[in-house]
């Protein structure tokens, strides 16, 4: 192929400019997500828990906790490990932090 | 199954077909090589007999990767190729093509899936490497036994037979001919048009049915590529996709094209009988035309009622009628067949909601004849000499039946299904009624109102606004029809209305219209001749409602319209056009190309036990009566291999999945972990 | 051959019911001719021959040996090896020698289970002391040895090479006589190409005159509860006829008289495992419709293994049961 | 069950560490695609099931399964399209009869039912596929080696004939 | 991905089941077809469904082979992630301007290994899972997507280059920009599918306020084994629902929100989902509140009865409003019609609103097509030529001409392909005559 090799780092710089950099809003969103995930990881550090239990430990609404736990589950960071009443239990996966 | 592999291989060697397998292991840019120790795998595979070379590549699927395969085939005289990479679902075709470009038969290729089945699902490097090794050596073992295969090509005779001259059959015929395809259309009655001709107006456009069907008939009859046979009965059928031979018997219609004064001939006829076109609401002669503008416009003789008195012959003029013509049989050859024989309305039994008992109980189809200004009452709402003022519509007559509540049909089965079109037809008819005679009071007895289609709900809304009274009955306690005890009205209908606290109501009526359901026609001959599958609802069954909705399990047979189940006009024409599209694709290609993985019979081993004949879902297995063995119709075989596993003598093998090939793969998988060469 | 031009012939009976020995007599009048063309040098069932007599012969001294029964113990193995060496033509005679036969059904049980049944459990056994045969027993006259019991019944071909196989339970008299006559005249006996005498290269269905209607099996039946319609395929009527999965050549004797084929000629050519053959076929034939019904129909079959492998267990793919359990 | 739980610590002497050898016969249209799906979703599962692909589960001759056991498999899985989903209309209806039949025969042979598994796996059921594989591997691991090849040798003892216990 | 040619016989707009079928049927008859899909993958709504009624076949088992067939067809080119800008009549055909949106991934080079997706640390709502699940900012739309090529979502991308660093083929291309293409086509088939009425359309149901009021497509994903939860759970707290309600006609047959027509498939999918819930959780109660059960198709009534025999409760009722009570549970005020209109308050812990079906796309001048007052494309002769639009040479299939189930959409797609083929023949013939 005669095309010059793609320099993604250079392209990314240009792209970043084109996008007008990262907005404060976006940075805040990313920060909040990081914090949320961290809180969930901490809540699970003590062992398996259900969504309401995590919600209670983190003080976050169940809907938000469920969404993030499912995200972590999808990407292999959390696993389901049994059931407690009407809820499933989740635990951190090794190497999934 | 005898373990034949060694013999096969030695046979191959004798034939100078010593396997020289080229193995290409893909790194997939780390997707594979990060987990699988590719070098170790290469070392193992290199040692195996029959392996001529093992090559690795970062991306086998890339253009350079494919070029390496092509080049190696030529330079290293490879005659079998194994690529170990991602799933064959992604790149089997890619590599087969590369193999073909390299000058080898594309089926001398085997794909080992070491990404989706190994590197992406195994964490441990050692385990992944071992598993990749097993899969590749199995692929090598299988590859060594592969034989070149060719796609099957089956020529298609360039014409289509359409069975049925109703709206679906006519649409299919018109569409095919428009695409330049020769069509023969056969209709069992003397006239085209089917059930649509009997309707008055159709929803949701409000067009005159006769205009719709008339336009279609004009297109069909004027197209030189279409030959129409009326009064045609199916006699026999042979053949398969690409070359069907259907024998039909043509019953003479009595009148000839030279019959110029049809009406005189009809008037002269002394025999009168029930007019079926008007659903028994009128009478007609033994020589007749069903309606003005019908096609063909030549009258037909109803032989069951004709006494051959010759009166028509005298009145019609010389040569106009031929009472002595004999039926003749012709054979129609076609590459495909479109089945469009339509359906029937449910025939209410005597006494069902008073049907037959009271002249004031009629069917919805009869109601349509009454509304038609060219119908038996010239469009006047008169029944039994009485002008109608209170009409009831009864839904689901012959549909949505329940065991124990409804009497079964002749075959012992009830009609559980919904007939789909009756609700909207009822609403549409009620709108017509209320618009033409606003003073007529209309009652509607239903279980559910299923006005599902585009603009259907509008009719429902409209009749609600027009003051039609809706009463909902319990299907397990259907309404009863009797004589009005007060003698004021001809009928009274008693029903429990679930909409008003379940009280029993008495509704006096002077006409009750039964929205009769739709039932399959008696298609036993057709089913028999073409080995059609029939559903529990007696309609013909498509292969798969979603994958192949207008095709039958037998290749080359297509379904158009309501032969498949209840449909309205728009749905029938859509289905007919879809069937035409499938048939046109077949005909236009001139041949079909099928995968080569077909089954074949080794007649020296076949004992003629006929078990395979029952195994095949596609009727591809057949019997060679002379040899008393099985034979497989390559045109019909889909290559599933079910017959192979069914044959107790192992007389059937599937190309590409021969026992020795699968077994070689299996044994290679089960070899001891450190292989010591074959 | 003997100087008198007669065949030197031996007959032996190992793990089988002995019916095969008797079946030799079914040749009828020909038994008189047999004496004209053969000298019988070894037939323990008929006269008191000693192994030592045979051992004394030169290798290949016997022209012909009919060996019936499979190999279940060490004595039988020794004898078959002996006879192999001493016989120019060794014939695996009868289904037990060919494919293990009914005795090989014991392969579904471990030796312990067999002993348990034979010496303790069976209701007719009177063995209060609970004695079991031991390979070696010390007695006043010294150590007595009895043949060692093998863990499984082997077909002849597992132990020695055989020249021909005449399957059947029992084999058909015509085939026996024609084989002897051919060998006596120095000819090769007629066989199906794979050294099987009396067989053709198809399954029993090929010879069966019953009509196939190509209908699926709605319900399975057993003989004692069902009278099959004459002239119609027994399998299609729901009797588990093994004809389709059985080597032909017998003339479809059993189906002809309304009995299901039990499979005594072993798997058809091209197939190794008779049970697999019939299971493959039944998949296509049973009209189950739903999974539940399929399981129900399968559950209705009494003893599928005994039905499918009645005669050929020792030549099936698996051949012997696991010692971990097996059938109880 | 999680695949990672199933993996035993690698034994020091790899020569003697026994791993279950399981053969999976899979139909192309549903089950093989389901297995691909598990791969795409990076679901980790035990590496012990090696797949033999056929076009339809109706092609899976009971003889193939018996051969697998006879030649050294510790377990066999047969996976096909759900009843009703068969690409060939009713190929799997034959499987639906054959497999229960075979199961009864295998039980008579003393092959534990846990060593033979017949299930329906659709193209979307990658999760089910990976679960079945891990479950099956664990079951077979608990039972230990089947090693029918050795068993045949043992039963035929020194009596191995000219074919060494193999089929002619 | 094939190279785009300058001329095609047919342009198919929409890569859902109807569009794919139309493309296959037209290409099957020998014509060159360009299939344009606005999303990054073909497959449409169907590929996200769990099972299909009335056979309970697995939806993706039917849909994915179709997708592969389209992708591998010699005469079909597929352009995903591409919008139609406009089509103008030109000679006998059309000049079409398309806008290919940037994926930021070089399609031809990508091997679909998703290492970029795994390297991205941010989670965004996953469209395929109706927002209930998460995906990374760069992601392959789903396991069965075709092409298996990721798309970078700049809305969630934190521009840190993790994906590009992880890519083994260096195919993340931040320099990519939307690109306009101009293609000549002989005919157009519009198969632009459906959307559902907004969750908040009926205020009294609070579909946009209550966490446990779900849309039916989300329920499909929740029921799928590869869905966001892997089980049927409710979104507010991951609880296994013990009592589920379906509110039918929650956006159809309702003049007040401008959808007076019947959406045709809701009764059946509600019954299907109810059966699937019962299969997964035998002890979960499912109640369907409906006006009429429209089980009109082949095998549908039988399916309806099966659902009832499997314990699904079907109640003729009008639901007046839905209010959230404690713990995310919901209370439904219901008028029970068969009990003479008795009003009751009934608690459920999960509610699915059977929303109305509305057109997936409106031409807004991009195509010279007329729409009816129901918003779907006008079909002048719906009985005899159900696939012919108001413009010559443009044909319509699937839900674009009104709500439809899968078999009806597929059949109509065949009809549209047939009409397009006939039209192309006609045009060529007259062009031949002129020349």
mmCIF file of C-alpha atoms in Angstrom, chain E residues 183-412:
data_model
loop_
_atom_site.group_PDB
_atom_site.id
_atom_site.type_symbol
_atom_site.label_atom_id
_atom_site.label_comp_id
_atom_site.label_asym_id
_atom_site.label_seq_id
_atom_site.Cartn_x
_atom_site.Cartn_y
_atom_site.Cartn_z
ATOM 1 C CA UNK E 183 -24.990 7.774 -6.801
ATOM 2 C CA UNK E 184 -27.295 7.222 -9.729
ATOM 3 C CA UNK E 185 -30.099 4.722 -9.192
ATOM 4 C CA UNK E 186 -32.846 3.351 -11.404
ATOM 5 C CA UNK E 187 -35.465 2.919 -8.700
ATOM 6 C CA UNK E 188 -35.897 3.311 -4.978
ATOM 7 C CA UNK E 189 -37.431 1.039 -2.378
ATOM 8 C CA UNK E 190 -38.232 2.734 0.891
ATOM 9 C CA UNK E 191 -38.214 0.419 3.899
ATOM 10 C CA UNK E 192 -37.568 2.847 6.679
ATOM 11 C CA UNK E 193 -39.407 0.949 9.365
ATOM 12 C CA UNK E 194 -40.794 2.216 12.615
ATOM 13 C CA UNK E 195 -40.399 4.136 15.778
ATOM 14 C CA UNK E 196 -42.556 3.904 18.847
ATOM 15 C CA UNK E 197 -44.603 6.755 20.247
ATOM 16 C CA UNK E 198 -42.623 8.539 22.980
ATOM 17 C CA UNK E 199 -42.772 7.038 26.458
ATOM 18 C CA UNK E 200 -44.200 10.282 27.763
ATOM 19 C CA UNK E 201 -46.895 10.531 25.123
ATOM 20 C CA UNK E 202 -49.622 9.568 27.534
ATOM 21 C CA UNK E 203 -49.061 11.728 30.585
ATOM 22 C CA UNK E 204 -51.349 9.674 32.797
ATOM 23 C CA UNK E 205 -49.123 6.596 32.324
ATOM 24 C CA UNK E 206 -45.897 8.367 33.322
ATOM 25 C CA UNK E 207 -43.781 6.244 31.001
ATOM 26 C CA UNK E 208 -41.094 8.905 31.080
ATOM 27 C CA UNK E 209 -41.195 9.371 34.857
ATOM 28 C CA UNK E 210 -41.522 5.946 36.426
ATOM 29 C CA UNK E 211 -38.402 3.762 36.283
ATOM 30 C CA UNK E 212 -40.390 0.559 36.176
ATOM 31 C CA UNK E 213 -42.622 1.495 33.279
ATOM 32 C CA UNK E 214 -40.850 0.002 30.306
ATOM 33 C CA UNK E 215 -41.089 0.154 26.590
ATOM 34 C CA UNK E 216 -41.684 -3.160 24.840
ATOM 35 C CA UNK E 217 -38.450 -3.091 22.853
ATOM 36 C CA UNK E 218 -36.554 -2.679 26.126
ATOM 37 C CA UNK E 219 -38.503 -5.675 27.423
ATOM 38 C CA UNK E 220 -37.316 -7.674 24.409
ATOM 39 C CA UNK E 221 -33.738 -6.904 25.344
ATOM 40 C CA UNK E 222 -34.336 -7.648 29.014
ATOM 41 C CA UNK E 223 -35.757 -11.030 28.041
ATOM 42 C CA UNK E 224 -32.819 -11.858 25.775
ATOM 43 C CA UNK E 225 -30.105 -14.030 27.187
ATOM 44 C CA UNK E 226 -27.585 -11.589 25.707
ATOM 45 C CA UNK E 227 -29.546 -8.601 26.967
ATOM 46 C CA UNK E 228 -28.503 -5.967 29.474
ATOM 47 C CA UNK E 229 -29.297 -7.990 32.604
ATOM 48 C CA UNK E 230 -29.223 -11.580 31.418
ATOM 49 C CA UNK E 231 -32.480 -12.131 33.296
ATOM 50 C CA UNK E 232 -35.824 -10.431 33.511
ATOM 51 C CA UNK E 233 -35.223 -7.769 36.136
ATOM 52 C CA UNK E 234 -36.814 -4.409 36.677
ATOM 53 C CA UNK E 235 -34.760 -1.303 36.001
ATOM 54 C CA UNK E 236 -35.307 0.539 39.290
ATOM 55 C CA UNK E 237 -33.437 -1.862 41.528
ATOM 56 C CA UNK E 238 -32.727 -5.142 39.724
ATOM 57 C CA UNK E 239 -35.587 -6.947 41.427
ATOM 58 C CA UNK E 240 -37.013 -10.087 39.845
ATOM 59 C CA UNK E 241 -40.529 -8.923 39.008
ATOM 60 C CA UNK E 242 -43.296 -11.009 40.549
ATOM 61 C CA UNK E 243 -46.182 -9.228 38.929
ATOM 62 C CA UNK E 244 -45.964 -7.699 35.470
ATOM 63 C CA UNK E 245 -48.682 -5.754 33.669
ATOM 64 C CA UNK E 246 -49.042 -4.991 29.989
ATOM 65 C CA UNK E 247 -51.049 -1.939 29.100
ATOM 66 C CA UNK E 248 -52.282 -2.355 25.549
ATOM 67 C CA UNK E 249 -53.090 0.444 23.125
ATOM 68 C CA UNK E 250 -50.934 2.772 25.210
ATOM 69 C CA UNK E 251 -50.383 4.928 22.180
ATOM 70 C CA UNK E 252 -52.569 3.364 19.527
ATOM 71 C CA UNK E 253 -56.264 3.658 18.728
ATOM 72 C CA UNK E 254 -56.004 6.916 20.562
ATOM 73 C CA UNK E 255 -56.975 10.117 18.788
ATOM 74 C CA UNK E 256 -55.677 12.167 21.704
ATOM 75 C CA UNK E 257 -52.063 11.486 20.768
ATOM 76 C CA UNK E 258 -52.637 11.434 17.060
ATOM 77 C CA UNK E 259 -52.446 7.697 16.579
ATOM 78 C CA UNK E 260 -56.004 6.643 15.841
ATOM 79 C CA UNK E 261 -55.022 3.431 14.126
ATOM 80 C CA UNK E 262 -54.231 -0.013 15.483
ATOM 81 C CA UNK E 263 -50.513 -0.760 15.753
ATOM 82 C CA UNK E 264 -51.249 -4.316 14.768
ATOM 83 C CA UNK E 265 -48.430 -6.177 16.523
ATOM 84 C CA UNK E 266 -48.777 -5.137 20.165
ATOM 85 C CA UNK E 267 -51.319 -7.766 21.196
ATOM 86 C CA UNK E 268 -49.127 -10.499 19.844
ATOM 87 C CA UNK E 269 -45.836 -9.298 21.255
ATOM 88 C CA UNK E 270 -47.446 -8.715 24.624
ATOM 89 C CA UNK E 271 -48.716 -12.305 24.601
ATOM 90 C CA UNK E 272 -45.314 -13.514 23.488
ATOM 91 C CA UNK E 273 -43.408 -11.568 26.110
ATOM 92 C CA UNK E 274 -45.890 -12.734 28.721
ATOM 93 C CA UNK E 275 -45.280 -16.355 27.746
ATOM 94 C CA UNK E 276 -41.541 -15.802 27.865
ATOM 95 C CA UNK E 277 -41.823 -14.307 31.355
ATOM 96 C CA UNK E 278 -43.857 -17.293 32.467
ATOM 97 C CA UNK E 279 -41.251 -19.630 30.985
ATOM 98 C CA UNK E 280 -38.441 -17.899 32.819
ATOM 99 C CA UNK E 281 -40.297 -17.358 36.093
ATOM 100 C CA UNK E 282 -43.140 -19.761 36.648
ATOM 101 C CA UNK E 283 -44.353 -17.879 39.675
ATOM 102 C CA UNK E 284 -44.478 -14.417 38.111
ATOM 103 C CA UNK E 285 -47.991 -13.202 37.369
ATOM 104 C CA UNK E 286 -48.534 -11.507 34.028
ATOM 105 C CA UNK E 287 -51.673 -9.536 33.266
ATOM 106 C CA UNK E 288 -52.512 -8.001 29.922
ATOM 107 C CA UNK E 289 -55.026 -5.144 30.015
ATOM 108 C CA UNK E 290 -56.475 -4.754 26.539
ATOM 109 C CA UNK E 291 -59.339 -3.358 24.449
ATOM 110 C CA UNK E 292 -59.530 -6.198 21.893
ATOM 111 C CA UNK E 293 -57.023 -8.996 21.421
ATOM 112 C CA UNK E 294 -56.097 -8.734 17.779
ATOM 113 C CA UNK E 295 -54.749 -12.188 17.120
ATOM 114 C CA UNK E 296 -55.574 -12.142 13.440
ATOM 115 C CA UNK E 297 -52.619 -13.780 11.684
ATOM 116 C CA UNK E 298 -51.741 -17.335 10.875
ATOM 117 C CA UNK E 299 -51.495 -19.298 14.092
ATOM 118 C CA UNK E 300 -52.060 -16.177 16.209
ATOM 119 C CA UNK E 301 -55.354 -17.107 17.829
ATOM 120 C CA UNK E 302 -53.886 -20.477 18.714
ATOM 121 C CA UNK E 303 -50.982 -18.610 20.300
ATOM 122 C CA UNK E 304 -53.392 -16.413 22.256
ATOM 123 C CA UNK E 305 -55.097 -19.481 23.660
ATOM 124 C CA UNK E 306 -51.745 -21.044 24.453
ATOM 125 C CA UNK E 307 -50.777 -17.967 26.426
ATOM 126 C CA UNK E 308 -53.972 -18.227 28.450
ATOM 127 C CA UNK E 309 -53.433 -21.907 29.078
ATOM 128 C CA UNK E 310 -49.936 -21.093 30.302
ATOM 129 C CA UNK E 311 -51.355 -18.825 32.925
ATOM 130 C CA UNK E 312 -51.192 -15.405 31.289
ATOM 131 C CA UNK E 313 -54.150 -13.324 32.481
ATOM 132 C CA UNK E 314 -55.876 -11.414 29.730
ATOM 133 C CA UNK E 315 -58.283 -8.789 31.019
ATOM 134 C CA UNK E 316 -60.495 -6.520 28.937
ATOM 135 C CA UNK E 317 -59.991 -3.222 30.664
ATOM 136 C CA UNK E 318 -59.132 0.406 30.305
ATOM 137 C CA UNK E 319 -56.171 1.681 32.290
ATOM 138 C CA UNK E 320 -56.865 5.208 33.452
ATOM 139 C CA UNK E 321 -53.549 6.017 35.045
ATOM 140 C CA UNK E 322 -50.371 4.637 36.520
ATOM 141 C CA UNK E 323 -48.905 6.008 39.716
ATOM 142 C CA UNK E 324 -45.691 5.129 41.439
ATOM 143 C CA UNK E 325 -46.103 3.917 44.985
ATOM 144 C CA UNK E 326 -43.414 2.923 47.455
ATOM 145 C CA UNK E 327 -40.317 0.984 46.447
ATOM 146 C CA UNK E 328 -40.761 1.709 42.752
ATOM 147 C CA UNK E 329 -43.920 -0.403 42.583
ATOM 148 C CA UNK E 330 -46.777 0.823 40.459
ATOM 149 C CA UNK E 331 -50.476 1.148 41.020
ATOM 150 C CA UNK E 332 -52.821 0.950 38.048
ATOM 151 C CA UNK E 333 -56.289 2.430 38.119
ATOM 152 C CA UNK E 334 -58.239 0.087 35.923
ATOM 153 C CA UNK E 335 -61.783 -0.020 34.591
ATOM 154 C CA UNK E 336 -62.666 -3.684 34.276
ATOM 155 C CA UNK E 337 -64.990 -3.848 31.308
ATOM 156 C CA UNK E 338 -66.155 -7.406 31.688
ATOM 157 C CA UNK E 339 -67.109 -6.643 35.249
ATOM 158 C CA UNK E 340 -69.474 -3.964 34.085
ATOM 159 C CA UNK E 341 -66.893 -1.227 34.283
ATOM 160 C CA UNK E 342 -65.874 -1.724 37.901
ATOM 161 C CA UNK E 343 -62.901 0.464 38.807
ATOM 162 C CA UNK E 344 -60.037 -1.061 40.752
ATOM 163 C CA UNK E 345 -56.516 -0.100 41.824
ATOM 164 C CA UNK E 346 -54.133 -2.934 41.087
ATOM 165 C CA UNK E 347 -50.448 -3.157 42.102
ATOM 166 C CA UNK E 348 -47.728 -4.472 39.853
ATOM 167 C CA UNK E 349 -44.000 -4.229 40.155
ATOM 168 C CA UNK E 350 -43.291 -3.796 36.479
ATOM 169 C CA UNK E 351 -45.414 -2.341 33.701
ATOM 170 C CA UNK E 352 -44.840 -2.556 29.975
ATOM 171 C CA UNK E 353 -46.571 0.036 27.806
ATOM 172 C CA UNK E 354 -47.579 -1.276 24.413
ATOM 173 C CA UNK E 355 -46.756 1.936 22.652
ATOM 174 C CA UNK E 356 -48.002 2.927 19.257
ATOM 175 C CA UNK E 357 -46.059 2.346 16.083
ATOM 176 C CA UNK E 358 -45.236 5.437 14.089
ATOM 177 C CA UNK E 359 -43.184 5.893 10.918
ATOM 178 C CA UNK E 360 -39.456 5.484 11.391
ATOM 179 C CA UNK E 361 -38.595 8.221 8.944
ATOM 180 C CA UNK E 362 -40.306 11.104 7.210
ATOM 181 C CA UNK E 363 -38.969 12.202 3.865
ATOM 182 C CA UNK E 364 -39.222 15.966 4.587
ATOM 183 C CA UNK E 365 -38.432 16.748 1.004
ATOM 184 C CA UNK E 366 -35.592 14.276 0.634
ATOM 185 C CA UNK E 367 -37.838 12.127 -1.518
ATOM 186 C CA UNK E 368 -40.763 13.269 -3.667
ATOM 187 C CA UNK E 369 -43.214 11.144 -1.698
ATOM 188 C CA UNK E 370 -46.588 11.924 -0.196
ATOM 189 C CA UNK E 371 -47.606 10.768 3.240
ATOM 190 C CA UNK E 372 -51.122 10.050 4.437
ATOM 191 C CA UNK E 373 -52.767 11.651 7.420
ATOM 192 C CA UNK E 374 -51.629 8.673 9.485
ATOM 193 C CA UNK E 375 -48.041 9.677 8.756
ATOM 194 C CA UNK E 376 -47.205 6.599 6.720
ATOM 195 C CA UNK E 377 -46.467 6.743 3.011
ATOM 196 C CA UNK E 378 -49.523 7.135 0.835
ATOM 197 C CA UNK E 379 -50.315 4.151 -1.348
ATOM 198 C CA UNK E 380 -52.819 5.120 -4.047
ATOM 199 C CA UNK E 381 -53.913 1.601 -4.912
ATOM 200 C CA UNK E 382 -53.410 -0.288 -1.697
ATOM 201 C CA UNK E 383 -55.497 -3.272 -2.780
ATOM 202 C CA UNK E 384 -54.048 -4.033 -6.181
ATOM 203 C CA UNK E 385 -50.564 -2.470 -6.016
ATOM 204 C CA UNK E 386 -49.744 -2.360 -2.300
ATOM 205 C CA UNK E 387 -46.081 -1.456 -2.811
ATOM 206 C CA UNK E 388 -46.495 1.450 -5.236
ATOM 207 C CA UNK E 389 -45.998 4.892 -3.765
ATOM 208 C CA UNK E 390 -47.317 8.157 -5.135
ATOM 209 C CA UNK E 391 -44.137 8.626 -7.167
ATOM 210 C CA UNK E 392 -43.210 6.582 -10.166
ATOM 211 C CA UNK E 393 -40.129 4.479 -9.621
ATOM 212 C CA UNK E 394 -40.333 4.646 -5.835
ATOM 213 C CA UNK E 395 -41.750 1.681 -3.943
ATOM 214 C CA UNK E 396 -42.461 1.151 -0.286
ATOM 215 C CA UNK E 397 -42.244 -1.913 1.916
ATOM 216 C CA UNK E 398 -42.699 -2.977 5.494
ATOM 217 C CA UNK E 399 -43.807 -0.720 8.299
ATOM 218 C CA UNK E 400 -43.187 2.351 6.143
ATOM 219 C CA UNK E 401 -46.687 1.705 4.749
ATOM 220 C CA UNK E 402 -48.268 1.079 8.129
ATOM 221 C CA UNK E 403 -47.708 -1.114 11.173
ATOM 222 C CA UNK E 404 -46.993 -4.693 10.238
ATOM 223 C CA UNK E 405 -45.681 -7.923 11.680
ATOM 224 C CA UNK E 406 -42.548 -9.604 10.371
ATOM 225 C CA UNK E 407 -44.150 -12.049 7.903
ATOM 226 C CA UNK E 408 -46.296 -9.319 6.386
ATOM 227 C CA UNK E 409 -43.278 -7.015 6.114
ATOM 228 C CA UNK E 410 -41.223 -9.692 4.426
ATOM 229 C CA UNK E 411 -43.984 -10.513 1.978
ATOM 230 C CA UNK E 412 -44.510 -6.867 1.164
#
